[in-house]
Short mmCIF file of C-alpha atoms and ligand atoms in Angstrom, two decimals:
data_model
loop_
_atom_site.label_atom_id
_atom_site.label_comp_id
_atom_site.label_asym_id
_atom_site.label_seq_id
_atom_site.Cartn_x
_atom_site.Cartn_y
_atom_site.Cartn_z
CA MET A 27 0.00 0.00 0.00
CA THR A 28 1.31 3.49 -0.84
CA ASP A 29 1.65 6.16 1.85
CA ALA A 30 -1.08 8.17 0.11
CA HIS A 31 -3.45 5.21 0.29
CA ALA A 32 -2.58 4.51 3.93
CA ALA A 33 -3.35 8.15 4.76
CA SER A 34 -6.88 7.85 3.32
CA ARG A 35 -7.75 4.60 5.08
CA GLY A 36 -10.95 4.96 7.04
CA VAL A 37 -14.58 3.94 6.93
CA GLY A 38 -17.29 6.55 6.33
CA VAL A 39 -20.80 5.53 7.32
CA VAL A 40 -24.08 7.07 6.15
CA VAL A 41 -26.97 5.95 8.38
CA VAL A 42 -30.28 6.70 6.69
CA ALA A 43 -32.98 7.41 9.26
CA ALA A 44 -35.24 9.87 7.41
CA GLY A 45 -38.10 7.57 6.42
CA SER A 46 -41.62 8.18 7.69
CA GLY A 47 -42.29 4.52 8.39
CA SER A 48 -45.96 4.66 7.45
CA ARG A 49 -46.15 0.83 7.42
CA LEU A 50 -45.22 0.82 11.09
CA GLY A 51 -48.17 3.05 11.93
CA ALA A 52 -46.26 4.97 14.63
CA ASP A 53 -46.70 8.65 15.43
CA VAL A 54 -42.96 9.34 15.08
CA PRO A 55 -40.66 8.67 12.10
CA LYS A 56 -39.66 5.01 12.08
CA ALA A 57 -36.00 5.40 13.07
CA PHE A 58 -37.15 7.22 16.23
CA VAL A 59 -39.64 4.56 17.31
CA ARG A 60 -38.47 3.04 20.59
CA LEU A 61 -37.15 -0.49 20.88
CA ALA A 62 -36.27 -1.57 24.43
CA GLY A 63 -36.59 2.09 25.45
CA ARG A 64 -34.25 3.58 22.83
CA PRO A 65 -34.88 4.78 19.25
CA LEU A 66 -34.11 2.28 16.47
CA VAL A 67 -31.36 4.63 15.26
CA ALA A 68 -29.65 4.37 18.68
CA HIS A 69 -29.34 0.61 18.26
CA ALA A 70 -28.05 1.00 14.71
CA LEU A 71 -25.42 3.52 15.86
CA GLU A 72 -24.26 1.10 18.56
CA ALA A 73 -23.17 -1.37 15.87
CA VAL A 74 -21.55 1.43 13.85
CA ALA A 75 -19.58 2.45 16.96
CA GLY A 76 -18.44 -1.14 17.43
CA THR A 77 -17.07 -1.40 13.89
CA GLY A 78 -13.30 -1.03 13.52
CA GLY A 79 -11.80 1.91 11.64
CA VAL A 80 -14.87 4.15 11.41
CA ALA A 81 -13.58 7.66 10.70
CA SER A 82 -16.80 9.58 10.10
CA VAL A 83 -20.53 9.06 10.45
CA VAL A 84 -23.42 10.99 8.91
CA VAL A 85 -26.92 10.43 10.29
CA VAL A 86 -29.69 11.43 7.86
CA VAL A 87 -32.95 12.32 9.62
CA PRO A 88 -36.30 13.99 8.91
CA VAL A 89 -35.88 17.77 8.78
CA GLU A 90 -38.07 18.26 11.86
CA LEU A 91 -35.70 16.10 13.93
CA LEU A 92 -32.43 17.79 12.98
CA ASP A 93 -31.69 18.94 16.54
CA PRO A 94 -29.98 16.07 18.44
CA SER A 95 -30.84 17.76 21.75
CA GLY A 96 -34.56 17.28 21.03
CA PRO A 97 -36.68 14.81 23.03
CA HIS A 98 -36.88 12.18 20.26
CA TRP A 99 -33.12 11.78 20.46
CA SER A 100 -33.03 10.75 24.12
CA GLY A 101 -31.12 7.48 24.44
CA VAL A 102 -29.05 8.07 21.29
CA SER A 103 -25.25 8.20 21.67
CA LEU A 104 -23.95 10.07 18.66
CA PRO A 105 -20.33 9.16 17.87
CA PRO A 106 -17.99 12.19 18.31
CA SER A 107 -17.34 12.26 14.55
CA ALA A 108 -21.05 12.30 13.64
CA THR A 109 -22.83 14.91 11.54
CA VAL A 110 -26.64 15.12 11.36
CA VAL A 111 -28.28 16.21 8.09
CA ALA A 112 -31.80 16.36 6.68
CA GLY A 113 -33.00 13.62 4.35
CA GLY A 114 -34.96 13.75 1.12
CA ALA A 115 -38.27 12.56 -0.30
CA ASP A 116 -37.04 9.03 -0.98
CA ARG A 117 -34.27 6.81 0.32
CA THR A 118 -31.99 7.57 -2.65
CA ALA A 119 -32.25 11.32 -1.96
CA SER A 120 -31.48 10.72 1.71
CA VAL A 121 -28.36 8.71 0.85
CA ALA A 122 -27.25 11.44 -1.56
CA ALA A 123 -27.65 14.05 1.21
CA GLY A 124 -25.58 11.89 3.55
CA LEU A 125 -22.87 11.34 0.95
CA ALA A 126 -22.63 15.08 0.31
CA ALA A 127 -21.96 15.63 4.03
CA LEU A 128 -19.35 12.86 4.32
CA GLY A 129 -15.87 14.30 4.29
CA PRO A 130 -13.08 13.09 2.01
CA GLY A 131 -10.38 10.75 3.23
CA CYS A 132 -12.23 7.44 3.47
CA ASP A 133 -11.36 4.36 1.43
CA VAL A 134 -14.72 2.66 2.14
CA VAL A 135 -18.24 4.10 2.42
CA LEU A 136 -21.01 2.12 4.08
CA VAL A 137 -24.68 2.95 3.69
CA HIS A 138 -26.85 1.53 6.44
CA ASP A 139 -30.61 1.56 7.11
CA ALA A 140 -31.36 2.69 10.67
CA ALA A 141 -34.34 0.35 10.42
CA ARG A 142 -31.92 -2.63 10.33
CA CYS A 143 -31.18 -1.78 13.92
CA LEU A 144 -29.98 -5.21 15.13
CA THR A 145 -27.40 -5.81 12.39
CA PRO A 146 -24.37 -7.41 14.04
CA VAL A 147 -20.96 -5.73 13.93
CA ALA A 148 -19.61 -8.84 12.17
CA VAL A 149 -21.72 -7.99 9.10
CA PHE A 150 -20.26 -4.46 8.96
CA GLU A 151 -16.76 -5.89 9.19
CA ARG A 152 -17.37 -8.50 6.47
CA VAL A 153 -18.56 -5.80 4.11
CA VAL A 154 -15.59 -3.50 4.84
CA ALA A 155 -13.12 -6.37 4.37
CA ALA A 156 -14.63 -7.33 1.01
CA VAL A 157 -14.45 -3.73 -0.30
CA ARG A 158 -10.82 -3.53 0.84
CA ALA A 159 -10.18 -6.86 -0.89
CA GLY A 160 -11.05 -5.17 -4.18
CA ALA A 161 -14.81 -5.27 -4.82
CA ASP A 162 -16.45 -2.12 -6.24
CA GLY A 163 -19.59 -2.82 -4.22
CA VAL A 164 -20.49 -5.31 -1.50
CA VAL A 165 -23.88 -6.23 -0.07
CA PRO A 166 -24.79 -8.65 2.72
CA GLY A 167 -27.39 -11.17 1.63
CA VAL A 168 -29.22 -14.25 2.85
CA ALA A 169 -30.63 -17.17 0.90
CA VAL A 170 -34.32 -16.88 0.04
CA VAL A 171 -36.47 -19.59 1.62
CA ASP A 172 -39.67 -18.90 -0.34
CA THR A 173 -40.05 -19.49 -4.05
CA VAL A 174 -40.28 -16.03 -5.64
CA LYS A 175 -42.60 -15.15 -8.56
CA VAL A 176 -42.37 -12.21 -10.93
CA VAL A 177 -45.88 -10.93 -11.70
CA ASP A 178 -47.44 -8.47 -14.13
CA THR A 179 -49.72 -5.59 -13.11
CA ASP A 180 -52.74 -7.96 -13.14
CA GLY A 181 -51.03 -10.37 -10.78
CA PHE A 182 -50.26 -13.06 -13.33
CA VAL A 183 -46.93 -14.82 -13.05
CA THR A 184 -44.46 -13.95 -15.80
CA ALA A 185 -41.43 -15.77 -14.42
CA THR A 186 -40.21 -18.03 -11.62
CA PRO A 187 -36.52 -17.33 -10.98
CA GLU A 188 -34.50 -20.31 -9.85
CA ARG A 189 -34.46 -20.04 -6.03
CA GLU A 190 -30.86 -21.23 -5.61
CA SER A 191 -29.58 -18.09 -7.30
CA LEU A 192 -31.66 -15.59 -5.26
CA ARG A 193 -30.42 -13.58 -2.27
CA ALA A 194 -32.41 -11.14 -0.11
CA VAL A 195 -30.01 -8.27 0.44
CA GLN A 196 -29.55 -6.15 3.52
CA THR A 197 -27.39 -3.27 4.71
CA PRO A 198 -24.74 -2.06 5.38
CA GLN A 199 -23.83 -1.93 1.71
CA GLY A 200 -20.20 -0.97 1.08
CA PHE A 201 -18.48 0.78 -1.81
CA ARG A 202 -15.35 2.53 -2.87
CA PRO A 203 -16.36 6.19 -2.34
CA GLU A 204 -15.79 7.28 -5.95
CA VAL A 205 -17.99 4.44 -7.19
CA LEU A 206 -20.92 5.37 -4.93
CA ARG A 207 -20.60 9.09 -5.69
CA ALA A 208 -20.68 8.37 -9.43
CA ALA A 209 -23.72 6.12 -8.97
CA HIS A 210 -25.61 8.89 -7.18
CA ALA A 211 -24.60 11.54 -9.71
CA GLY A 212 -26.98 10.02 -12.26
CA GLY A 213 -30.14 11.13 -10.44
CA VAL A 214 -31.72 7.66 -10.73
CA VAL A 215 -33.92 6.40 -7.85
CA ALA A 216 -33.46 2.83 -6.58
CA THR A 217 -34.41 0.84 -3.50
CA ASP A 218 -30.78 0.09 -2.73
CA ASP A 219 -27.44 1.65 -3.54
CA ALA A 220 -25.99 -1.49 -5.09
CA GLY A 221 -28.67 -1.25 -7.78
CA LEU A 222 -27.31 2.14 -8.85
CA VAL A 223 -23.76 0.82 -8.84
CA GLU A 224 -24.77 -2.25 -10.88
CA ALA A 225 -26.45 0.02 -13.41
CA LEU A 226 -23.06 1.67 -14.04
CA GLY A 227 -21.65 -1.75 -14.95
CA HIS A 228 -19.72 -2.36 -11.72
CA ARG A 229 -19.52 -5.82 -10.19
CA VAL A 230 -21.22 -6.12 -6.78
CA LEU A 231 -20.31 -8.97 -4.47
CA VAL A 232 -22.79 -10.57 -2.04
CA VAL A 233 -21.27 -11.61 1.30
CA GLU A 234 -23.04 -13.49 4.07
CA GLY A 235 -25.72 -11.40 5.77
CA ASP A 236 -27.50 -12.19 9.01
CA PRO A 237 -31.15 -12.80 9.97
CA LEU A 238 -30.64 -10.15 12.68
CA ALA A 239 -30.20 -7.56 9.94
CA LEU A 240 -33.96 -7.66 9.34
CA LYS A 241 -35.52 -4.33 8.39
CA VAL A 242 -38.07 -3.24 10.99
CA THR A 243 -41.02 -2.34 8.75
CA THR A 244 -44.26 -3.55 10.38
CA PRO A 245 -45.49 -3.75 13.99
CA ALA A 246 -44.77 -7.52 13.85
CA ASP A 247 -41.11 -6.78 12.98
CA LEU A 248 -40.88 -4.41 15.93
CA ALA A 249 -42.30 -7.08 18.25
CA LEU A 250 -39.80 -9.61 16.87
CA ALA A 251 -36.92 -7.18 17.40
CA GLU A 252 -38.08 -6.65 21.03
CA ARG A 253 -38.03 -10.41 21.58
CA LEU A 254 -34.60 -10.76 20.01
CA LEU A 255 -33.22 -8.00 22.24
CA ALA A 256 -34.82 -9.50 25.35
CA GLY A 257 -33.24 -12.91 24.95
CA GLY A 258 -31.13 -13.06 21.87
CA PRO A 259 -27.75 -11.91 20.71
CA THR A 260 -26.90 -8.21 20.75
CA PRO A 261 -25.59 -6.27 17.73
CA SER A 262 -22.06 -6.66 19.12
CA GLY A 263 -22.38 -10.44 19.11
CA GLY A 264 -22.84 -11.13 22.83
CA HIS A 265 -25.94 -12.03 24.80
CA LEU A 266 -27.90 -9.75 27.08
O1 C5P B 120 -38.63 2.93 3.49
P1 C5P B 120 -37.74 1.83 3.94
O2 C5P B 120 -38.24 1.13 5.17
O3 C5P B 120 -37.31 0.88 2.87
O4 C5P B 120 -36.43 2.60 4.40
C1 C5P B 120 -35.17 2.01 4.59
C2 C5P B 120 -34.29 3.01 5.31
O5 C5P B 120 -34.21 4.20 4.54
C3 C5P B 120 -34.86 3.40 6.68
O6 C5P B 120 -33.81 3.38 7.64
C4 C5P B 120 -35.42 4.79 6.45
O7 C5P B 120 -35.36 5.63 7.59
C5 C5P B 120 -34.53 5.33 5.33
N1 C5P B 120 -35.20 6.35 4.50
C6 C5P B 120 -34.67 7.64 4.47
N2 C5P B 120 -35.31 8.61 3.73
C7 C5P B 120 -36.44 8.35 3.05
C8 C5P B 120 -36.98 7.03 3.07
C9 C5P B 120 -36.33 6.05 3.80
O8 C5P B 120 -33.65 7.90 5.10
N3 C5P B 120 -37.03 9.34 2.39
#
């Protein structure tokens, strides 16, 4: 490794927490819904803090929650290097706002959904290691247990992809910074960042994800996450 490369070694993390979470039916934005007494984003930031080599963190939140001294933030430990910025109308716009606020000097950028609040540190570290090993983009994924159908607008099946080749992907998704910035420069909207990077022709690697990286979306997911926290492994890999 050259000295110049060594000097720019660090992980930048964009945590997107600006969604409304309408499917959760809560009266606060989803990332600020409480799980075991603390907002989802607090749990997500705990795993970020446990990840080696993190140099800067940007937390992207709804504009009305920009002030970290506000009541919704109680229970959140912001890392000393963290910046808080306002999100956009969709997830892609929120990631772009986070990327714009992330300083230079990182060799890996991770984008993480606050809603995947129980993602273990080991997943973050697998993704970082795979980017450093040379991949343009890296996503954690798990095998799909259901058979998946592609349907048309009337609900009729148009294809049945072979299940063996399917992966349900999670976050954090990791990239070389210049690759992710170029992907977001195109103004295309996608449900994940890897999709934008793939569209530019880059190769994206899937590494092993974790069932704990589930995205809290519905009240049933929140109840499951509560149960996992009450008796299951913590984001840092231990048991409560
Ligand atoms: O909407 P969905 O549940 O897929 O959101 C995934 C993540 O993206 C969540 O952590 C959510 O807070 C974030 N998001 C965002 N800005 C939006 C929409 C979603 O930061 N406008």
